[in-house]
Tab-separated table of C-alpha atoms in Angstrom:
chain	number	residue	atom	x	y	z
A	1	UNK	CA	165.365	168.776	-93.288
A	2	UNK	CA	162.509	171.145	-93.307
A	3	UNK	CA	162.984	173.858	-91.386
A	4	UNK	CA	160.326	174.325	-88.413
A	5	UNK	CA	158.651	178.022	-87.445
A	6	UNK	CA	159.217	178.846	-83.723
A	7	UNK	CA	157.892	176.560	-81.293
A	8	UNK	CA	157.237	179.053	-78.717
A	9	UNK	CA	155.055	180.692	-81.687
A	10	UNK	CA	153.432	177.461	-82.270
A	11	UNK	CA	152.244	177.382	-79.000
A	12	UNK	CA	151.101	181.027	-78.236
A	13	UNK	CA	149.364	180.713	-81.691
A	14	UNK	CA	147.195	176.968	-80.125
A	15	UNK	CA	147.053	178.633	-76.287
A	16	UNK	CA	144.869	181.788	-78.700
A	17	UNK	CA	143.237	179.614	-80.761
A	18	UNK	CA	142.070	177.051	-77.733
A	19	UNK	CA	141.349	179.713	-75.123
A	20	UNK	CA	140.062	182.233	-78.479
A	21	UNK	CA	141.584	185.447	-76.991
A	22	UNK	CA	145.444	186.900	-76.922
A	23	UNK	CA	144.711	188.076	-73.400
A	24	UNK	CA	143.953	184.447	-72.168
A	25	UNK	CA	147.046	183.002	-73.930
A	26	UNK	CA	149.268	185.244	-72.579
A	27	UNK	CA	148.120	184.804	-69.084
A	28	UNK	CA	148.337	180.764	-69.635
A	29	UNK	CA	151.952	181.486	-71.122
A	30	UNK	CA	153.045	184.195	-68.359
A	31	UNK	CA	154.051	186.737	-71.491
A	32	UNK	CA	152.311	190.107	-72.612
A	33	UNK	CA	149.366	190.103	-75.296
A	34	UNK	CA	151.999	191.854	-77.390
A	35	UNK	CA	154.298	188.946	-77.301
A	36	UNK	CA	151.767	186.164	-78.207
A	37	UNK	CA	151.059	188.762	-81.334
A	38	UNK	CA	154.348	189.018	-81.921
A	39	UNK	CA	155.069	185.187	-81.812
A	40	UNK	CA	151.762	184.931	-83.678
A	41	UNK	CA	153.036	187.428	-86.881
A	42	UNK	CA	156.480	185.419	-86.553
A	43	UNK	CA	155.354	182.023	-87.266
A	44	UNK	CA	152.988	183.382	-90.076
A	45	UNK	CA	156.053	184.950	-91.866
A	46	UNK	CA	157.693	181.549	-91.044
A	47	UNK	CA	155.041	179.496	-93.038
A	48	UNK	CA	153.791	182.224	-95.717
A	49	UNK	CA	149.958	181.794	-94.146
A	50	UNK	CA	147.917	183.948	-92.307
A	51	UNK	CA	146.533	182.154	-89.566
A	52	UNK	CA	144.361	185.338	-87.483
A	53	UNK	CA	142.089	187.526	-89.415
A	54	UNK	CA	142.660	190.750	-87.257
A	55	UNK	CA	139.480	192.843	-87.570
A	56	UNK	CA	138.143	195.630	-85.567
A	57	UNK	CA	140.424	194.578	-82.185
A	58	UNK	CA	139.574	190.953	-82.957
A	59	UNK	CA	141.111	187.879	-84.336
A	60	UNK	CA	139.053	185.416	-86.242
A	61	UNK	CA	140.903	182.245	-87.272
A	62	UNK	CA	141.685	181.685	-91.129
A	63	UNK	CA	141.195	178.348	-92.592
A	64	UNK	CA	144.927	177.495	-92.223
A	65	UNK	CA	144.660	178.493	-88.639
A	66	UNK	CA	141.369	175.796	-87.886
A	67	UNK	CA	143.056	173.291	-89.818
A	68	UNK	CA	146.137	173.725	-87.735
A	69	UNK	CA	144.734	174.343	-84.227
A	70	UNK	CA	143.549	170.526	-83.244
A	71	UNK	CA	146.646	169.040	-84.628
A	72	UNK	CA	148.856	171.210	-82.339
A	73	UNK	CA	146.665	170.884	-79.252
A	74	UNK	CA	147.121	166.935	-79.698
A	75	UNK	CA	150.791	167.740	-80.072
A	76	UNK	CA	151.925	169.833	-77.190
A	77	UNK	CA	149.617	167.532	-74.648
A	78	UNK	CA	152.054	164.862	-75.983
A	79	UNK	CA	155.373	166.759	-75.665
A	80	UNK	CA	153.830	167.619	-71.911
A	81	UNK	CA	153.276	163.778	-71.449
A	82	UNK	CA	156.811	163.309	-72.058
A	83	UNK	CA	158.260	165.723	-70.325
A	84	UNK	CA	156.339	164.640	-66.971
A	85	UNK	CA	157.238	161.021	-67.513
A	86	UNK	CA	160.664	161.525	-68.197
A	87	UNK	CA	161.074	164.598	-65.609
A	88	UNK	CA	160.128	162.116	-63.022
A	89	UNK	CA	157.982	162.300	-60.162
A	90	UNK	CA	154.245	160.393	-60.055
A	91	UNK	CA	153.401	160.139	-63.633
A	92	UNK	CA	149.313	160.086	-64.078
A	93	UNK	CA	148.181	159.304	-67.522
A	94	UNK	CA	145.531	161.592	-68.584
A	95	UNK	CA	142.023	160.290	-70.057
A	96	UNK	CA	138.899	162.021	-71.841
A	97	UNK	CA	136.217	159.593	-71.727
A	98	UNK	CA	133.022	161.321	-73.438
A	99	UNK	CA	129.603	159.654	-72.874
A	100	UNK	CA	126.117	160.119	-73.237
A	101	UNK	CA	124.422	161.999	-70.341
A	102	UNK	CA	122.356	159.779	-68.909
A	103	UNK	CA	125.740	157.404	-68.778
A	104	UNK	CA	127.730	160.136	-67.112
A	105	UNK	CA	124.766	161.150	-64.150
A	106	UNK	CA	125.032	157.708	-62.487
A	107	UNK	CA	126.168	154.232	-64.162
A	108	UNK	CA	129.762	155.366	-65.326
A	109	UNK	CA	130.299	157.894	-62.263
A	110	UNK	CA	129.721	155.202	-60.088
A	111	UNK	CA	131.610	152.739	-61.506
A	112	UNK	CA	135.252	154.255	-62.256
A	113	UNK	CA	136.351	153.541	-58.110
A	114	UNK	CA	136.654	149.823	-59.642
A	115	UNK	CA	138.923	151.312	-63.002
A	116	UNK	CA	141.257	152.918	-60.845
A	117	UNK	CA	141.567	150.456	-58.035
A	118	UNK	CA	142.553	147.392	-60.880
A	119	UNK	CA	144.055	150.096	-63.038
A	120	UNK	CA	145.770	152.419	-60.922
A	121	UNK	CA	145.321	156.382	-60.457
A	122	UNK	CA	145.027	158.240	-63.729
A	123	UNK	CA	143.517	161.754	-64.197
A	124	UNK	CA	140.532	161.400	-65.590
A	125	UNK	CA	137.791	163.427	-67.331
A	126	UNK	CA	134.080	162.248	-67.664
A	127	UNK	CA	132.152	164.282	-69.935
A	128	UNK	CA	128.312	163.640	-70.094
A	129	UNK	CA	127.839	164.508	-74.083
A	130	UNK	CA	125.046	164.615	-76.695
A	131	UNK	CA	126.069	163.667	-80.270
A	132	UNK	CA	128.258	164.366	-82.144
A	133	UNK	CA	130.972	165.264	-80.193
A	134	UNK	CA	134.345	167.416	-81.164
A	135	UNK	CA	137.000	164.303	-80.766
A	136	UNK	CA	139.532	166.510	-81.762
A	137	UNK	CA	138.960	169.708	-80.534
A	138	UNK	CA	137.958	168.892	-76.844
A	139	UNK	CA	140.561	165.830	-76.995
A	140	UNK	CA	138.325	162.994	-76.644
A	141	UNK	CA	139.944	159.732	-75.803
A	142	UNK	CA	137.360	157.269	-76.315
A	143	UNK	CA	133.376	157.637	-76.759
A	144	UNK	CA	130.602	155.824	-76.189
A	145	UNK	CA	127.591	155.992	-78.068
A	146	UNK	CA	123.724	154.645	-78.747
A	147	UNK	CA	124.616	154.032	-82.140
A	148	UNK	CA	127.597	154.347	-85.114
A	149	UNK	CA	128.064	157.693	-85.225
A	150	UNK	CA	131.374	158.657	-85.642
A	151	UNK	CA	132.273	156.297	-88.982
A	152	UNK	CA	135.336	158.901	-89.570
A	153	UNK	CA	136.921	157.605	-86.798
A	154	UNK	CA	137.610	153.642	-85.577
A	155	UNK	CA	133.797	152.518	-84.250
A	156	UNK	CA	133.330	148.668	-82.982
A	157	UNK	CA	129.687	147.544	-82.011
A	158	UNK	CA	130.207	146.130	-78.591
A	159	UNK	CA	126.808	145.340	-77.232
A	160	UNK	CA	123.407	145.839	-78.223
A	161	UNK	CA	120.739	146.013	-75.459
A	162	UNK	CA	116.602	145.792	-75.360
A	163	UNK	CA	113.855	148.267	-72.389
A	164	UNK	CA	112.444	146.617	-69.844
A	165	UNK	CA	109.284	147.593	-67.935
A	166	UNK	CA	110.502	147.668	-64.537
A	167	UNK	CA	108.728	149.426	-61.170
A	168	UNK	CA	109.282	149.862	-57.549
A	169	UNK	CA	108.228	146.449	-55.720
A	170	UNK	CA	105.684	148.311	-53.618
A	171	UNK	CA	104.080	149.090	-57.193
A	172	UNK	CA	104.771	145.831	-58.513
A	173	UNK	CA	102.817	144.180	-55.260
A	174	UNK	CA	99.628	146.636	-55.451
A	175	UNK	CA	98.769	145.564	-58.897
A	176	UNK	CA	100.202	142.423	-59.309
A	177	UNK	CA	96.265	140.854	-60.218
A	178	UNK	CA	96.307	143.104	-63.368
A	179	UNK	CA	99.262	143.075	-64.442
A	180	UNK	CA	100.141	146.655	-66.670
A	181	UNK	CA	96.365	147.489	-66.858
A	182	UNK	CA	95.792	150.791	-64.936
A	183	UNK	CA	99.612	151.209	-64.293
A	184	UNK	CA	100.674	155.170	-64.498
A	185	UNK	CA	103.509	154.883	-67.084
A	186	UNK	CA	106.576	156.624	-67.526
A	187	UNK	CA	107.693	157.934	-70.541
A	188	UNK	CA	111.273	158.500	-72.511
A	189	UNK	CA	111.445	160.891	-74.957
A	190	UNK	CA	115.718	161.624	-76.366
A	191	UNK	CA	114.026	165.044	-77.953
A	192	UNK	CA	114.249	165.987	-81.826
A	193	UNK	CA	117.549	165.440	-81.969
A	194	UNK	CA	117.821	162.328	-80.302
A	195	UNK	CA	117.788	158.664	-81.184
A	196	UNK	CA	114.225	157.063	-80.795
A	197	UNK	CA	113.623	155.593	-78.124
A	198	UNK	CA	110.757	152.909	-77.690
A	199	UNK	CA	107.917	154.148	-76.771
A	200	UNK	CA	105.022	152.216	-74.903
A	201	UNK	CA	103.225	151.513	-77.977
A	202	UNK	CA	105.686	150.105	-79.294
A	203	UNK	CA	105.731	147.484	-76.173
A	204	UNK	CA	102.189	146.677	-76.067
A	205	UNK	CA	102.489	145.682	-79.851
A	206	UNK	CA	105.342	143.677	-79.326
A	207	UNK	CA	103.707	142.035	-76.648
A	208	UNK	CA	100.506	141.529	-78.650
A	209	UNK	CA	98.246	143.905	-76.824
A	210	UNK	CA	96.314	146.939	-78.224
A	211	UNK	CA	97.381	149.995	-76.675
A	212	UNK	CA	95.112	152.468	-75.715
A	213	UNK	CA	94.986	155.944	-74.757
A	214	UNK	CA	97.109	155.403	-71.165
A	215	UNK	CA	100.138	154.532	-73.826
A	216	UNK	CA	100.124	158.561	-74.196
A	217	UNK	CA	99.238	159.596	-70.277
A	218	UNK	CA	101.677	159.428	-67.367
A	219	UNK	CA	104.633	161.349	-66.467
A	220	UNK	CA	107.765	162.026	-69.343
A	221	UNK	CA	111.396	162.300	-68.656
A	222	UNK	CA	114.271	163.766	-71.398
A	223	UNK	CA	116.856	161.589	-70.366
A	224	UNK	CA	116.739	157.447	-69.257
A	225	UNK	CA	118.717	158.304	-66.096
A	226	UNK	CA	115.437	160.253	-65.182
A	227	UNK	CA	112.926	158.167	-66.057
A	228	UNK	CA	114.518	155.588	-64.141
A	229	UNK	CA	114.380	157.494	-60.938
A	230	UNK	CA	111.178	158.170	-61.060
A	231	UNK	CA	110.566	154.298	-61.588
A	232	UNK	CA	112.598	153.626	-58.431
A	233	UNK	CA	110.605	156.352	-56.528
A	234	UNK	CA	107.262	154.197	-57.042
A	235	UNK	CA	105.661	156.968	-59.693
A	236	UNK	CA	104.929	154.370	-62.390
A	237	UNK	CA	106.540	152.203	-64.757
A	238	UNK	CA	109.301	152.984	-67.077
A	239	UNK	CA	110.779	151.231	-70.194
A	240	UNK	CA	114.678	151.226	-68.962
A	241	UNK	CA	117.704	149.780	-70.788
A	242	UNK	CA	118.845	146.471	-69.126
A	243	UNK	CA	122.050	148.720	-69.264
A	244	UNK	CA	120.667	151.180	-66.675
A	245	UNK	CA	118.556	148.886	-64.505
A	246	UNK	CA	120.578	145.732	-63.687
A	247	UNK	CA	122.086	146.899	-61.007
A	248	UNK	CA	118.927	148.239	-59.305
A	249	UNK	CA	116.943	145.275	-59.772
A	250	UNK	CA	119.571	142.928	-58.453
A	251	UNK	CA	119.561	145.233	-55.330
A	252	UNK	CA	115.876	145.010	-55.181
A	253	UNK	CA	115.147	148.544	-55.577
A	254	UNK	CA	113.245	147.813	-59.045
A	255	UNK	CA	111.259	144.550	-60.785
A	256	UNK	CA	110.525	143.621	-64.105
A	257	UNK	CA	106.958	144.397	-64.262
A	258	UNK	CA	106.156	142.488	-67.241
A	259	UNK	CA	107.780	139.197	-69.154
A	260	UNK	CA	108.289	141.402	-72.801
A	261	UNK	CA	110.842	143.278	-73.586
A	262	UNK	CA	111.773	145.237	-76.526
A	263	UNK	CA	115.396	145.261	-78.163
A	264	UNK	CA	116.715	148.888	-79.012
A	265	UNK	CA	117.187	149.540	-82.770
A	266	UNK	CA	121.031	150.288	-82.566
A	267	UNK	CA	124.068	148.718	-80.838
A	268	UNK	CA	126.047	150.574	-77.968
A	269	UNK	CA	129.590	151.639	-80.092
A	270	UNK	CA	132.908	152.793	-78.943
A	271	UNK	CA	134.719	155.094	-80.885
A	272	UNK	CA	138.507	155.780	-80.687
A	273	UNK	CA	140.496	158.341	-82.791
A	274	UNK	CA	143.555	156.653	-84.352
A	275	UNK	CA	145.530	159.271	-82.617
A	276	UNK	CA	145.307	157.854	-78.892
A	277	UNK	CA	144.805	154.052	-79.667
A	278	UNK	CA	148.281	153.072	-78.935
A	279	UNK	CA	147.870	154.281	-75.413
A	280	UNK	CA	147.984	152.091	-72.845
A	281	UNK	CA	145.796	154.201	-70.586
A	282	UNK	CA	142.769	154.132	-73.590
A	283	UNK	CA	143.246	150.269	-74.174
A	284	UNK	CA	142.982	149.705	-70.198
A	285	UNK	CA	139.933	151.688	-70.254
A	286	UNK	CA	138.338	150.348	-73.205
A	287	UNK	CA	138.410	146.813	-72.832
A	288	UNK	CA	137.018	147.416	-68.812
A	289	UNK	CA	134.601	149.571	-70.029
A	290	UNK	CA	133.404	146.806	-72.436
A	291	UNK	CA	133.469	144.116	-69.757
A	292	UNK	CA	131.308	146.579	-67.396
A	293	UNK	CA	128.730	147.161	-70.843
A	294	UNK	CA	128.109	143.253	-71.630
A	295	UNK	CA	128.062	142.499	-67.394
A	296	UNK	CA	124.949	145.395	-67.236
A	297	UNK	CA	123.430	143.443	-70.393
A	298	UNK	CA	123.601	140.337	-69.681
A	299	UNK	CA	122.659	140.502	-66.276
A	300	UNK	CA	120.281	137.701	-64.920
A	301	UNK	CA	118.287	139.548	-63.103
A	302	UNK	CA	116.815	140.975	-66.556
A	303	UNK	CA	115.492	137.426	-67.216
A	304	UNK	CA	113.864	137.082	-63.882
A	305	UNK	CA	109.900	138.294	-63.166
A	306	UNK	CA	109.099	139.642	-59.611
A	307	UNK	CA	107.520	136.957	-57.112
């Protein structure tokens, strides 16, 4: 058998790493700073690798210590799993469930009451994230994304959605005579680094009209989530993902302004490292997550011009 370095090294060396200072370990690990550098030096005798560059009062991780530190985060949150469910007492399984903003602000947020009332209480952590995302490093679960991102890791295409031009009704009825024309629009623009996102141009082509200079007037918003809202609050039109809207048109609180719509270029994806797949907790969530994705999509309220 291969004989192991000190676990109680091991873990002030990942509490240092993770938290980046020897003060901060040793207050997570109720020990002196001198004692996590002592643990520290032991385990790197242990092994025959230096795993701290120690320069000037600070320690900078080595190579061997970043390849190490995700590896032993994933395994002491394991070993801490066990040791609560076989301790006893009310055993919550723990999630990370990493999304894109816009997601996180309002369609997810308000949706996980119905995960946990089918599912049962778990303790769970919804993180509103641009890509790419550190799976390993901030222990990500499961991700979903606009698009296959993350081909390093297990990535299925579960649903692939299209913008609709939807408005307030009061909007809707004020204009209904000319349809789009003279319209303020509302605009969606991901940023640089961002996806792109249909623009209004793009829709007026599809629907075989010739834009004009309104395509590039009208208020912006960085994120769907906002340009939605200000759809809702009667400011204009906005191109939303049937995703986003559904649920506010079948509530009345938006229309479809406008029969075309325009599909988006890349598929909604979940990703799941291999190292959390087995868990029943992650399979729960990702097969009600993708029942909750095709629902939004397939809505039939998306089909369905206001009267």
């Amino acid at each position: 058998m291969v004989a192991l370095p000190s676990l109680r090294g091991l873990q002030a060396f990942e509490a240092a790493a993770r938290t980046g200072s020897f003060a901060a370990a040793a207050e997570e690990l109720s020990i002196s700073a001198a004692a996590v550098s002592q643990l520290i030096r032991t385990v790197e005798e242990q092994m025959g690798r230096q795993l701290f560059h120690r320069i000037n009062r600070r320690a900078v991780l080595t190579e061997a210590g970043v390849e190490m530190l995700p590896r032993l985060t994933v395994a002491f949150r394991e070993i801490g799993s066990v040791a609560r469910d076989v301790g006893g007492g009310a055993f919550r399984p723990r999630l990370v469930v990493s999304v894109p903003p816009s997601m996180a602000m309002g369609w997810l947020s308000e949706r996980l009451a119905g995960f946990v009332a089918s599912h049962g209480v778990a303790d769970i952590s919804l993180r509103g994230d641009d890509d790419p995302v550190p799976f390993d490093h901030e222990l990500i679960d499961i991700r979903l994304s606009y698009g296959p991102h993350y081909r390093e890791h297990p990535t299925e295409e579960i649903v692939r959605d299209a913008v609709y031009p939807v408005c307030a009704p009061t909007l809707a009825r004020a204009t209904r005579s000319d349809g789009l024309a003279g319209l303020p629009l509302i605009h969606t623009d991901w940023g640089p680094t961002g996806a792109s996102f249909p623009t209004w141009r793009n829709w007026f082509e599809g629907a075989g009209s010739e834009p004009d200079c309104a395509t590039q007037r009208g208020l912006s918003a960085n994120s769907s989530r906002a340009a939605l809202d200000l759809a809702t609050s009667g400011l204009g039109v906005a191109l939303a993902q049937g995703i986003y809207c559904a649920q506010a048109l079948e509530d009345g609180k938006l229309v479809r302004a406008a029969a075309h719509s325009l599909q988006l270029r890349q598929p909604y994806c979940l990703t799941i490292p291999e190292r959390c797949a087995r868990r029943d907790i992650v399979g729960a969530f990702r097969e009600w997550l993708v029942e909750e994705c095709v629902r939004a999509v397939r809505s039939p309220t998306l089909g369905a011009l206001s009267t």
